[in-house]
XYZ file of C-alpha atoms in Angstrom:
714
model
C -0.027 0.103 -0.351
C 2.971 1.904 0.661
C 4.491 1.729 -3.210
C 1.350 2.356 -3.973
C 0.360 5.672 -2.223
C 3.645 7.054 -3.247
C 2.274 6.738 -6.539
C -0.703 8.140 -6.460
C 1.980 11.127 -5.213
C 3.721 10.792 -8.444
C 0.884 11.117 -10.396
C -0.785 14.233 -8.666
C 2.816 15.991 -9.169
C 2.913 15.229 -13.076
C 0.641 18.391 -13.071
C 3.453 20.648 -11.691
C 5.265 20.777 -14.274
C 2.841 23.101 -16.750
C 3.099 25.560 -14.036
C 7.209 25.674 -13.692
C 6.510 26.184 -17.353
C 9.075 28.772 -18.550
C 6.713 32.359 -19.718
C 8.296 32.628 -22.525
C 6.675 29.668 -23.646
C 3.456 30.589 -23.408
C 3.658 34.853 -23.676
C 5.224 37.244 -26.238
C 8.470 36.405 -27.304
C 10.811 39.502 -29.150
C 10.320 39.379 -32.912
C 11.857 37.416 -34.840
C 12.771 39.711 -38.284
C 13.443 43.829 -38.055
C 11.373 45.697 -40.950
C 12.465 48.840 -42.661
C 12.204 51.436 -45.161
C 13.462 53.967 -47.342
C 12.009 55.556 -49.901
C 13.549 58.126 -52.458
C 11.487 60.665 -54.682
C 12.432 61.284 -58.436
C 9.946 63.570 -60.895
C 6.757 63.632 -59.303
C 7.171 59.186 -58.579
C 8.389 57.834 -55.563
C 10.495 54.630 -55.762
C 10.647 52.368 -51.602
C 13.149 49.395 -50.557
C 11.879 47.467 -47.184
C 14.658 46.317 -45.771
C 13.678 42.786 -43.706
C 16.886 41.123 -41.173
C 15.359 37.919 -39.912
C 16.979 36.583 -37.273
C 19.889 34.018 -37.679
C 18.378 30.311 -38.351
C 14.255 31.658 -38.080
C 12.858 32.101 -41.698
C 9.534 34.695 -42.555
C 7.115 32.904 -45.959
C 6.963 33.994 -48.738
C 3.267 35.772 -49.849
C 2.920 33.104 -51.509
C 3.547 29.572 -49.422
C 3.775 27.120 -52.735
C 1.379 24.451 -52.580
C -2.123 24.805 -51.087
C -0.709 21.816 -47.984
C 1.979 23.811 -47.176
C 1.351 24.782 -43.341
C 2.485 28.721 -42.449
C 0.664 32.305 -42.655
C 1.991 33.608 -45.825
C 3.460 37.281 -45.478
C 1.587 40.064 -45.701
C 2.827 43.836 -46.880
C 1.245 47.400 -46.952
C 2.792 50.110 -47.723
C 0.815 53.226 -47.589
C 1.228 57.581 -47.178
C 0.153 60.636 -47.670
C -1.527 61.590 -51.107
C 1.124 58.675 -52.274
C -0.471 55.793 -54.489
C 1.635 52.728 -54.491
C 1.967 49.873 -56.919
C 1.635 46.558 -56.391
C 5.449 45.198 -54.568
C 8.220 42.746 -55.927
C 9.708 40.348 -54.083
C 12.836 38.308 -54.256
C 12.070 35.302 -55.626
C 11.744 32.653 -52.698
C 13.581 29.516 -51.266
C 11.848 26.257 -50.431
C 12.026 23.999 -48.290
C 9.956 21.143 -47.576
C 7.488 19.991 -44.976
C 6.734 16.513 -44.236
C 3.469 16.417 -42.165
C 2.162 13.087 -44.284
C 2.746 14.331 -47.368
C 6.106 15.875 -48.569
C 5.346 19.043 -50.067
C 7.724 22.652 -50.648
C 7.301 25.674 -49.165
C 7.838 29.036 -50.036
C 10.357 31.083 -47.771
C 13.081 33.848 -46.721
C 16.554 33.506 -44.983
C 18.517 36.496 -43.355
C 17.924 40.051 -45.242
C 15.129 40.712 -48.042
C 14.824 43.319 -50.185
C 11.484 44.264 -51.009
C 11.146 47.398 -53.393
C 7.543 48.987 -54.937
C 7.321 52.087 -56.798
C 4.544 54.730 -56.436
C 3.150 58.041 -57.306
C 2.938 61.356 -56.085
C 0.049 63.490 -55.629
C 0.464 67.331 -56.592
C 2.229 68.625 -53.542
C 3.078 65.168 -51.709
C 7.324 64.221 -50.973
C 6.857 60.870 -49.503
C 8.190 62.251 -46.183
C 4.774 60.337 -44.892
C 5.763 56.789 -46.433
C 5.057 54.400 -44.402
C 4.774 49.818 -44.130
C 3.545 47.448 -42.371
C 3.392 43.667 -42.782
C 2.105 41.294 -41.175
C 3.140 37.306 -41.429
C 5.103 34.172 -39.977
C 8.350 33.242 -38.781
C 9.878 30.380 -38.138
C 13.285 28.966 -36.240
C 14.870 26.069 -38.358
C 12.763 23.124 -36.897
C 11.264 24.879 -34.206
C 9.073 27.304 -32.718
C 7.161 29.216 -35.462
C 5.765 32.955 -33.825
C 3.663 35.538 -35.634
C 5.269 38.757 -36.656
C 4.105 42.108 -37.172
C 5.704 45.214 -37.128
C 6.092 48.519 -39.306
C 7.944 51.071 -39.524
C 8.338 54.740 -40.999
C 10.309 56.333 -43.699
C 13.214 56.491 -42.940
C 14.714 58.995 -45.463
C 17.122 58.048 -49.015
C 18.821 55.761 -47.700
C 22.719 54.197 -48.739
C 22.768 54.089 -53.084
C 23.197 50.336 -52.562
C 20.315 49.829 -51.568
C 18.641 51.258 -54.325
C 21.296 50.359 -57.195
C 19.715 47.069 -58.280
C 15.833 48.775 -58.504
C 14.055 47.165 -61.093
C 13.892 49.076 -64.402
C 10.742 47.362 -65.526
C 8.720 47.309 -61.732
C 5.207 48.282 -62.325
C 3.438 51.567 -60.655
C 0.235 52.114 -59.839
C -2.462 50.996 -61.857
C -0.435 47.419 -63.077
C -1.709 43.992 -62.472
C -0.249 43.368 -59.800
C 2.708 40.540 -60.964
C 4.252 41.374 -63.269
C 4.392 39.150 -66.601
C 8.178 38.483 -66.064
C 6.853 36.679 -62.216
C 4.649 35.280 -64.098
C 7.223 33.496 -66.541
C 9.115 32.929 -63.397
C 6.207 31.585 -61.332
C 5.130 29.376 -64.290
C 8.830 28.167 -65.060
C 9.330 27.054 -61.558
C 5.660 25.286 -61.504
C 5.906 22.166 -58.742
C 3.421 19.423 -59.682
C 1.665 17.829 -56.330
C -0.331 14.618 -55.817
C -2.052 12.791 -52.892
C -1.274 9.052 -53.167
C -4.108 8.431 -49.993
C -6.644 10.504 -52.204
C -8.341 7.251 -53.827
C -8.827 9.387 -57.674
C -5.780 10.308 -59.590
C -5.903 13.147 -62.594
C -4.470 13.805 -65.957
C -4.422 16.858 -68.170
C -4.143 16.649 -71.940
C -3.774 19.806 -74.094
C -3.492 21.390 -77.917
C -4.300 23.977 -79.766
C -7.347 23.036 -82.036
C -8.656 26.351 -84.691
C -6.529 28.850 -82.251
C -8.184 27.893 -80.143
C -6.639 26.451 -76.734
C -8.800 22.899 -75.367
C -7.928 20.596 -72.863
C -9.158 17.620 -71.392
C -9.190 16.658 -67.425
C -8.936 12.478 -67.062
C -9.977 11.502 -63.405
C -9.751 8.133 -62.478
C -11.752 7.151 -59.150
C -10.767 4.262 -57.991
C -13.880 1.590 -57.175
C -16.130 1.800 -54.356
C -14.962 5.696 -54.052
C -16.791 8.534 -55.973
C -16.068 12.608 -56.349
C -19.019 15.249 -55.393
C -20.091 17.176 -58.381
C -19.009 20.658 -58.525
C -22.675 22.143 -57.470
C -24.133 19.804 -54.873
C -28.269 19.586 -55.481
C -29.977 20.356 -52.508
C -28.798 23.084 -49.984
C -28.325 20.631 -47.286
C -25.988 18.131 -49.037
C -23.165 17.484 -46.704
C -20.461 17.359 -49.572
C -17.379 19.700 -50.724
C -18.034 20.657 -54.273
C -15.030 19.919 -56.723
C -13.560 22.946 -58.092
C -11.171 22.743 -61.180
C -8.449 25.644 -62.009
C -6.916 24.991 -65.737
C -3.288 27.983 -65.494
C -0.988 28.132 -68.168
C 1.023 30.950 -69.877
C -1.377 33.225 -72.309
C -4.071 31.550 -72.155
C -6.941 32.326 -70.936
C -9.633 29.129 -69.623
C -12.893 29.265 -70.081
C -15.441 27.501 -68.049
C -14.862 23.592 -67.497
C -16.866 21.030 -69.288
C -18.203 18.463 -66.452
C -20.265 14.927 -67.504
C -24.108 14.375 -65.963
C -23.276 13.726 -62.414
C -25.129 10.831 -60.742
C -27.330 11.414 -57.728
C -26.801 9.830 -55.176
C -28.366 9.177 -50.964
C -27.477 10.313 -47.718
C -28.941 9.120 -44.794
C -28.747 12.162 -42.992
C -28.045 15.922 -44.535
C -27.363 19.591 -42.880
C -30.962 19.417 -41.764
C -30.619 16.046 -40.035
C -33.447 14.254 -42.715
C -32.307 12.272 -45.643
C -31.550 14.123 -48.550
C -29.045 13.488 -51.715
C -26.348 14.566 -53.529
C -24.818 14.657 -57.715
C -21.867 12.737 -56.788
C -18.915 11.408 -59.889
C -18.340 7.131 -59.951
C -15.200 5.749 -62.215
C -13.350 7.754 -64.790
C -14.856 10.914 -65.452
C -13.060 13.532 -68.501
C -14.123 16.678 -68.506
C -13.331 19.667 -71.175
C -12.811 23.410 -71.135
C -11.275 25.750 -74.269
C -9.795 29.163 -74.246
C -8.183 31.874 -75.678
C -4.391 31.731 -77.101
C -2.799 35.140 -76.398
C 0.257 36.157 -77.747
C 3.233 34.585 -76.899
C 0.578 30.937 -75.290
C 2.940 28.004 -74.486
C 0.349 24.801 -74.467
C 3.129 23.044 -73.153
C 3.282 25.359 -69.723
C -0.295 24.337 -69.357
C -1.888 23.003 -65.849
C -4.867 22.505 -63.998
C -5.440 22.603 -60.109
C -8.611 19.879 -58.900
C -9.367 20.531 -55.436
C -12.167 18.462 -54.001
C -13.334 15.678 -51.437
C -13.034 11.881 -52.396
C -15.214 9.663 -50.395
C -16.223 5.494 -49.875
C -18.959 3.723 -47.862
C -17.392 4.469 -44.814
C -14.946 8.166 -44.567
C -14.408 10.677 -46.394
C -10.823 12.407 -47.242
C -9.324 15.366 -49.109
C -9.213 15.311 -52.989
C -6.080 17.646 -53.818
C -4.268 16.818 -56.909
C -1.911 20.315 -59.427
C -0.278 17.931 -62.512
C 0.738 19.776 -65.856
C 0.017 18.697 -69.515
C 0.350 15.790 -70.301
C 0.895 17.248 -74.583
C -1.417 16.606 -76.777
C -3.210 12.998 -75.617
C -5.360 10.865 -77.369
C -7.718 11.356 -80.697
C -10.427 9.489 -79.289
C -10.268 11.405 -75.905
C -10.483 14.745 -78.079
C -13.609 13.155 -80.507
C -15.727 14.116 -77.460
C -15.167 17.195 -76.906
C -18.517 18.961 -76.621
C -19.734 21.787 -79.386
C -19.835 25.104 -77.737
C -22.102 25.999 -75.539
C -22.784 21.830 -75.498
C -22.046 20.262 -72.363
C -19.474 16.573 -71.836
C -22.437 14.748 -71.969
C -25.437 16.468 -73.642
C -27.602 15.622 -70.110
C -25.433 17.283 -68.293
C -27.303 20.794 -68.348
C -30.536 18.774 -67.437
C -29.706 17.253 -64.747
C -27.629 21.052 -63.772
C -31.741 22.102 -64.038
C -33.251 20.585 -61.879
C -29.933 20.063 -59.185
C -31.496 22.010 -56.710
C -35.001 20.594 -56.240
C -35.694 17.054 -55.533
C -37.721 15.202 -57.873
C -41.573 13.771 -56.761
C -40.812 9.885 -57.026
C -37.129 10.938 -54.888
C -39.025 13.277 -52.426
C -38.567 11.918 -49.408
C -41.682 10.974 -46.846
C -42.575 12.154 -43.461
C -41.823 9.500 -42.302
C -38.399 8.354 -43.434
C -35.113 8.275 -41.130
C -37.319 7.278 -38.480
C -36.274 4.051 -37.915
C -32.050 6.356 -38.732
C -32.811 8.404 -36.002
C -34.529 5.837 -33.488
C -30.757 4.005 -34.022
C -29.647 6.883 -32.630
C -31.229 7.390 -29.819
C -30.639 3.724 -29.389
C -26.841 4.166 -29.693
C -26.414 7.150 -27.679
C -28.141 5.366 -24.910
C -25.711 2.367 -25.067
C -22.883 4.552 -25.078
C -23.797 7.340 -22.625
C -24.381 3.536 -20.390
C -20.509 3.480 -20.363
C -20.113 6.808 -18.741
C -19.112 6.985 -14.815
C -21.342 9.776 -14.424
C -23.760 6.381 -13.737
C -21.457 4.472 -11.621
C -22.875 5.568 -8.071
C -26.492 4.943 -8.868
C -24.906 0.532 -9.627
C -24.968 0.061 -5.547
C -27.653 2.456 -5.172
C -29.995 0.369 -7.012
C -28.995 -2.742 -5.702
C -29.222 -1.801 -2.158
C -32.355 0.565 -2.496
C -34.745 -3.454 -4.035
C -32.919 -5.936 -2.182
C -34.045 -3.978 0.730
C -37.468 -3.293 -1.738
C -37.875 -6.729 -2.591
C -37.468 -8.226 0.968
C -40.305 -5.864 2.798
C -42.517 -6.085 -0.354
C -42.747 -9.335 -2.247
C -44.619 -9.617 -4.922
C -44.382 -6.209 -6.103
C -41.165 -5.915 -7.406
C -41.744 -5.732 -11.053
C -44.823 -3.267 -10.485
C -41.695 -1.397 -8.446
C -38.513 -1.526 -11.161
C -41.028 -0.789 -13.704
C -42.185 2.618 -11.895
C -37.830 3.411 -11.757
C -37.664 2.720 -15.338
C -40.548 5.001 -16.176
C -38.604 7.339 -14.191
C -35.817 7.282 -15.703
C -37.820 7.653 -19.765
C -40.516 10.391 -18.572
C -37.058 12.583 -16.477
C -35.366 12.318 -20.065
C -38.494 13.585 -22.831
C -39.004 16.255 -19.861
C -36.143 17.476 -20.520
C -35.844 17.491 -24.718
C -39.169 19.302 -24.438
C -38.765 22.221 -21.582
C -35.165 22.508 -20.674
C -32.989 20.803 -22.718
C -31.103 23.384 -23.927
C -30.653 25.426 -20.777
C -29.030 22.163 -19.042
C -26.967 21.167 -21.442
C -25.318 24.879 -21.873
C -24.779 24.100 -18.100
C -23.670 20.758 -18.378
C -21.289 21.840 -21.203
C -19.811 24.567 -18.770
C -16.004 25.204 -18.147
C -16.796 25.771 -14.416
C -19.421 21.869 -14.555
C -15.840 20.443 -15.677
C -13.510 21.334 -13.697
C -15.821 20.106 -10.745
C -16.327 17.207 -12.504
C -12.867 16.229 -12.644
C -12.528 17.247 -9.042
C -15.085 14.790 -8.170
C -13.556 12.232 -11.005
C -10.234 12.506 -8.685
C -12.166 12.567 -5.146
C -13.087 9.081 -6.551
C -10.667 7.661 -8.373
C -8.535 7.958 -4.977
C -11.272 6.371 -3.085
C -11.024 3.603 -5.401
C -7.211 2.969 -4.670
C -8.091 3.053 -0.779
C -7.107 6.440 0.408
C -10.297 6.878 1.873
C -14.431 5.204 1.708
C -16.799 7.123 0.040
C -20.268 6.777 0.778
C -23.081 7.817 -1.396
C -24.530 10.861 -1.324
C -26.978 11.228 1.503
C -29.923 13.106 0.213
C -30.199 10.084 -2.612
C -29.913 7.567 0.773
C -32.581 9.869 2.301
C -34.745 9.596 -0.690
C -34.580 6.103 -1.073
C -35.747 5.853 2.655
C -38.320 7.916 2.262
C -39.627 5.628 -0.670
C -39.608 2.693 1.512
C -41.848 4.327 4.305
C -44.240 5.796 1.380
C -44.466 1.483 -0.161
C -41.790 2.388 -2.674
C -44.140 3.623 -5.291
C -43.592 7.053 -5.759
C -40.144 7.171 -3.592
C -38.946 4.664 -6.643
C -40.060 6.609 -9.908
C -38.838 9.597 -8.003
C -35.200 8.131 -7.850
C -35.064 6.717 -11.759
C -35.010 10.902 -12.026
C -32.284 11.713 -9.432
C -30.525 8.649 -11.504
C -31.212 11.359 -14.600
C -30.098 14.257 -13.105
C -26.852 12.991 -11.512
C -26.255 11.860 -15.051
C -27.030 13.889 -17.336
C -23.707 15.584 -17.084
C -21.974 12.642 -18.704
C -24.788 12.223 -21.119
C -25.475 15.839 -22.169
C -23.440 15.719 -25.829
C -25.215 12.526 -26.932
C -28.849 13.945 -25.516
C -28.261 17.616 -26.961
C -26.983 15.922 -30.545
C -30.125 13.927 -30.624
C -32.160 17.207 -29.995
C -30.726 19.105 -32.771
C -31.414 15.504 -34.765
C -34.345 15.801 -33.769
C -35.466 19.186 -33.437
C -34.389 19.754 -37.006
C -37.329 18.388 -37.803
C -40.396 20.322 -36.593
C -42.227 18.810 -34.811
C -42.582 17.785 -30.962
C -43.255 14.344 -31.736
C -40.127 13.221 -33.058
C -38.000 14.301 -30.420
C -40.605 12.719 -27.465
C -39.783 9.627 -29.498
C -36.216 10.090 -29.364
C -35.939 11.218 -25.761
C -38.258 8.774 -24.983
C -36.481 6.090 -26.631
C -32.688 7.394 -25.812
C -34.305 6.522 -22.036
C -35.437 3.223 -22.806
C -32.222 2.571 -23.513
C -30.585 3.598 -20.246
C -33.621 2.492 -18.120
C -33.743 -1.147 -19.268
C -30.152 -2.068 -17.973
C -31.810 -0.374 -14.996
C -35.107 -1.970 -14.789
C -33.121 -5.704 -15.139
C -30.391 -4.746 -11.835
C -33.552 -3.933 -10.118
C -35.561 -6.621 -10.517
C -32.273 -9.455 -9.697
C -30.731 -7.442 -6.438
C -31.793 -10.813 -4.336
C -29.676 -12.723 -7.199
C -27.216 -10.375 -6.616
C -26.732 -10.536 -3.400
C -26.371 -14.216 -3.473
C -23.847 -14.250 -5.482
C -20.388 -15.238 -3.359
C -17.939 -12.794 -1.810
C -16.222 -11.113 -4.090
C -12.320 -12.163 -3.604
C -8.996 -10.332 -4.239
C -10.471 -9.670 -7.750
C -13.216 -7.448 -6.891
C -10.438 -5.040 -5.573
C -7.681 -5.582 -8.328
C -10.896 -4.226 -10.618
C -11.834 -1.058 -7.979
C -7.649 -0.281 -8.072
C -7.633 -0.720 -11.684
C -11.181 1.812 -12.553
C -9.169 4.243 -9.887
C -6.642 5.154 -12.532
C -9.999 5.177 -15.384
C -10.869 7.231 -13.139
C -7.533 10.297 -13.167
C -7.310 9.710 -16.706
C -11.447 10.235 -17.132
C -11.019 13.802 -14.479
C -7.323 15.120 -17.124
C -9.714 14.729 -20.027
C -12.066 17.765 -17.631
C -9.685 19.227 -16.331
C -8.683 19.760 -20.445
C -11.988 20.919 -22.082
C -12.183 23.739 -19.041
C -8.389 24.224 -20.102
C -9.434 24.540 -24.168
C -12.962 26.828 -22.786
C -10.498 29.351 -20.926
C -8.108 29.582 -23.206
C -5.135 28.604 -20.352
C -3.276 26.804 -22.383
C -2.239 24.698 -19.739
C -2.759 21.217 -20.526
C -1.056 20.954 -23.934
C -1.701 17.826 -25.843
C 2.080 16.436 -24.692
C 1.621 17.409 -21.300
C -2.235 15.789 -21.755
C -0.629 12.194 -23.301
C 2.149 12.600 -21.573
C 0.250 12.407 -18.252
C -2.039 9.516 -19.823
C 1.557 7.543 -20.624
C 1.936 8.108 -16.846
C -1.655 6.823 -15.485
C -1.752 3.967 -17.055
C 1.638 2.752 -16.407
C 1.148 2.533 -13.257
C -1.807 0.720 -13.798
C 0.586 -2.199 -16.096
C 2.483 -1.963 -13.394
C 0.038 -2.238 -10.856
C -1.256 -5.417 -12.849
C 1.864 -6.686 -13.465
C 1.866 -7.124 -9.316
C 4.880 -4.897 -9.306
C 3.012 -2.567 -6.135
C 0.860 -4.756 -3.902
C -1.880 -4.122 -1.424
C -1.525 -4.852 2.354
C -2.906 -8.796 2.850
C -3.063 -9.705 -1.710
C -1.488 -12.696 -2.427
C 0.825 -11.424 -5.327
C -0.612 -13.897 -6.904
C -0.953 -13.098 -10.908
C -3.833 -14.837 -13.132
C -4.408 -14.674 -16.791
C -7.203 -11.617 -17.110
C -4.994 -9.853 -14.837
C -1.690 -10.425 -17.008
C -3.890 -9.601 -20.321
C -4.872 -6.149 -18.701
C -1.894 -5.610 -17.647
C 0.167 -6.368 -21.186
C -3.454 -4.150 -22.881
C -2.671 -1.208 -20.174
C 0.906 -1.078 -21.053
C 0.123 -0.723 -24.359
C -1.846 1.760 -24.199
C 0.169 3.646 -22.200
C 3.124 3.033 -24.695
C 0.707 4.114 -27.378
C 0.288 7.450 -24.933
C 3.553 8.235 -24.910
C 3.888 7.774 -28.427
C 0.807 10.954 -29.284
C 3.087 12.692 -26.656
C 6.687 12.994 -28.286
C 4.276 14.739 -31.729
C 3.088 11.824 -33.329
C 0.410 11.186 -34.835
C -2.894 9.038 -33.198
C -5.942 7.729 -34.082
C -8.815 9.514 -35.486
C -10.390 8.893 -31.703
C -7.136 9.471 -29.650
C -7.280 12.988 -31.439
C -10.463 13.881 -30.594
C -9.634 13.287 -26.653
C -6.707 14.703 -26.992
C -6.417 18.356 -26.858
C -6.346 20.035 -30.407
C -3.381 22.628 -29.384
C 0.523 21.658 -28.664
C 3.405 23.466 -26.761
C 7.117 22.995 -27.952
C 8.283 22.181 -25.597
C 6.124 20.892 -22.602
C 8.705 21.274 -18.860
C 11.423 21.813 -20.107
C 12.394 18.796 -22.785
C 11.877 19.534 -26.743
C 8.988 17.209 -27.745
C 10.239 14.745 -30.410
C 10.180 15.901 -34.045
C 7.174 13.640 -35.157
C 4.563 14.949 -38.283
C 1.971 16.297 -34.854
C 4.974 18.489 -33.130
C 6.100 19.820 -36.137
C 2.170 20.737 -37.419
C 1.962 21.970 -33.810
C 4.560 24.994 -34.019
C 2.851 26.224 -36.845
C 0.351 29.080 -35.983
C -2.983 29.440 -37.722
C -5.415 32.376 -37.638
C -8.386 31.364 -35.700
C -11.354 33.799 -35.735
C -13.838 33.344 -33.272
C -17.780 33.459 -33.499
C -17.290 34.637 -36.645
C -17.371 31.947 -40.261
C -18.236 34.484 -42.288
C -14.927 36.640 -41.888
C -13.159 32.633 -41.232
C -14.251 32.439 -45.013
C -12.545 35.539 -46.176
C -9.179 35.157 -44.273
C -9.068 31.482 -45.317
C -9.686 32.839 -49.422
C -7.020 35.405 -48.970
C -5.012 32.836 -47.316
C -5.411 29.808 -50.334
C -6.386 28.117 -47.640
C -8.967 25.508 -45.942
C -11.550 26.247 -43.219
C -11.318 24.717 -39.884
C -14.416 24.885 -38.425
C -14.405 23.887 -34.316
C -17.333 23.187 -32.942
C -17.566 23.093 -29.547
C -20.393 23.348 -26.299
C -19.079 25.927 -24.589
C -21.062 28.691 -25.383
């Protein structure tokens, strides 16, 4: 027992490193770049040189990251000044650095001193002395931490002649395009394609010039059992990512891409929780496009970028590909090239005409999806039974009904059914009357802190540090039920079970309410919540009907104490999850992913050591049976897996959803292990709170996707 208490103290000490972490890890760091501006006004125009000095061993991201899979924040440089109209700034050609977060990509960066040039037009009376520059971006240490950079500077005057010695004579002033022709040609020469081998689809591009126009054929081969969504999804409630096609190439102005006719596929649940359908493609499809050939057009430099989503019956993955033309391609491929204004198959336009309307024979009937909805209710009910909040009611149920059966023989079935009815009706009442307010309270961070503290106390009790008795008010309620014949009291005992377990069941109840409420009628909510409550009630009703049989089982041996202690370690792990929920809600950032997984590693490692018999309670025989040995191996393997994730490596989908979604570059004074997740965590992303439309704008400006994080903290 002495060793176990020491182990428990060691577990509690795991929280100390977060408080002892260096302030620099959670606070601001010094800028890793210096911004300077020099200007010269001559003959009604002003020339500007922006000098950016990046700290040694650090780099600054270019204005364009390169690959859409690259991680980082592009630089945005803004010039201003009273009476000055600036043209587009010209950056030097970036360097290329490889990133590897699963699929290797190259990202555009700058090291050392970076000179950016710009030309502006002076208004009458302006002399350029008010010129200023602002720069926003991200600086990263080589193989280490990344921090956001925001800086501004006013002009320091003419500066040294060496700064302007290489000022580009062909740099456009205001009114010109943002990227000059020379830069565009350089970009085409530096074209780098990419394809995701796990996207389950491949893209090929063929181009040729016919009758003075450019023609492109885009062939997409989709794996068997997989599908790719159309450019238009169909109904508004369809849940999918539409596919976008973007053609590029020197001197070619491409027109709209012509798609083949899509296939209408059913979806079990749309955005409104009801069955719907979506346009999609299977097998191999060919898309066509025509373009205008400009002066100096070179079809050999044509390329296409495809972005979308591929899915099979089980899950979906993002699909991205950027490929260069493979040449003219076979004649058979262009033999079906559509006439101008026609679709690829001659029938796609008709499909699109009804893309937002469901045909009458395919329209979902009002009662459709009810079985699926009830199936969800049963699934969430079973899952809720596994939540720790229901555990305290098990001994109370056994104790109460054991006494009731001995005092009121023949009434056991009635009492058990009333017990179950209390559970079911309470869930229905919650769904109809006060579902939303209780859910909001149950997911509040203070509630999570309280639950976490309770789990720590409960864990210490299971580990044998003290005895934890059931709440007195519940025992009083059971006593009142006995004194009143049991009927009314046992009914309210069922309602009490719902209340005590609702903190854990709230997320599932909330999901069920959101799906049921989308139908617009209370009947479905009542039916769904009733099914959910019935699923939870059945095991307790069955338990209440056989308390005597349970009581007559021979006394538990050492295995029961082993089970109790093991559950204590599990309760410790559960407490950490609730503390993490509060940490995320309040943005404390004291329990990052690495520390959370390291704590779980320690918890389950000590549990494995106990199961192997290396830590013993007083009076234990020390014999290790087969079940205990296998359990110890399972705990040890899971502990190693948590440690693997704590070093920064990728984990499975379930563990990824459990662990906190943010990381710290250093935790408690040691470097993370350089795995994919650790490196990705060092890339700082812009977070937009509670404003999806603004997030879309930011994502479009940065040429990135939007990750929408839904939480229960309102």
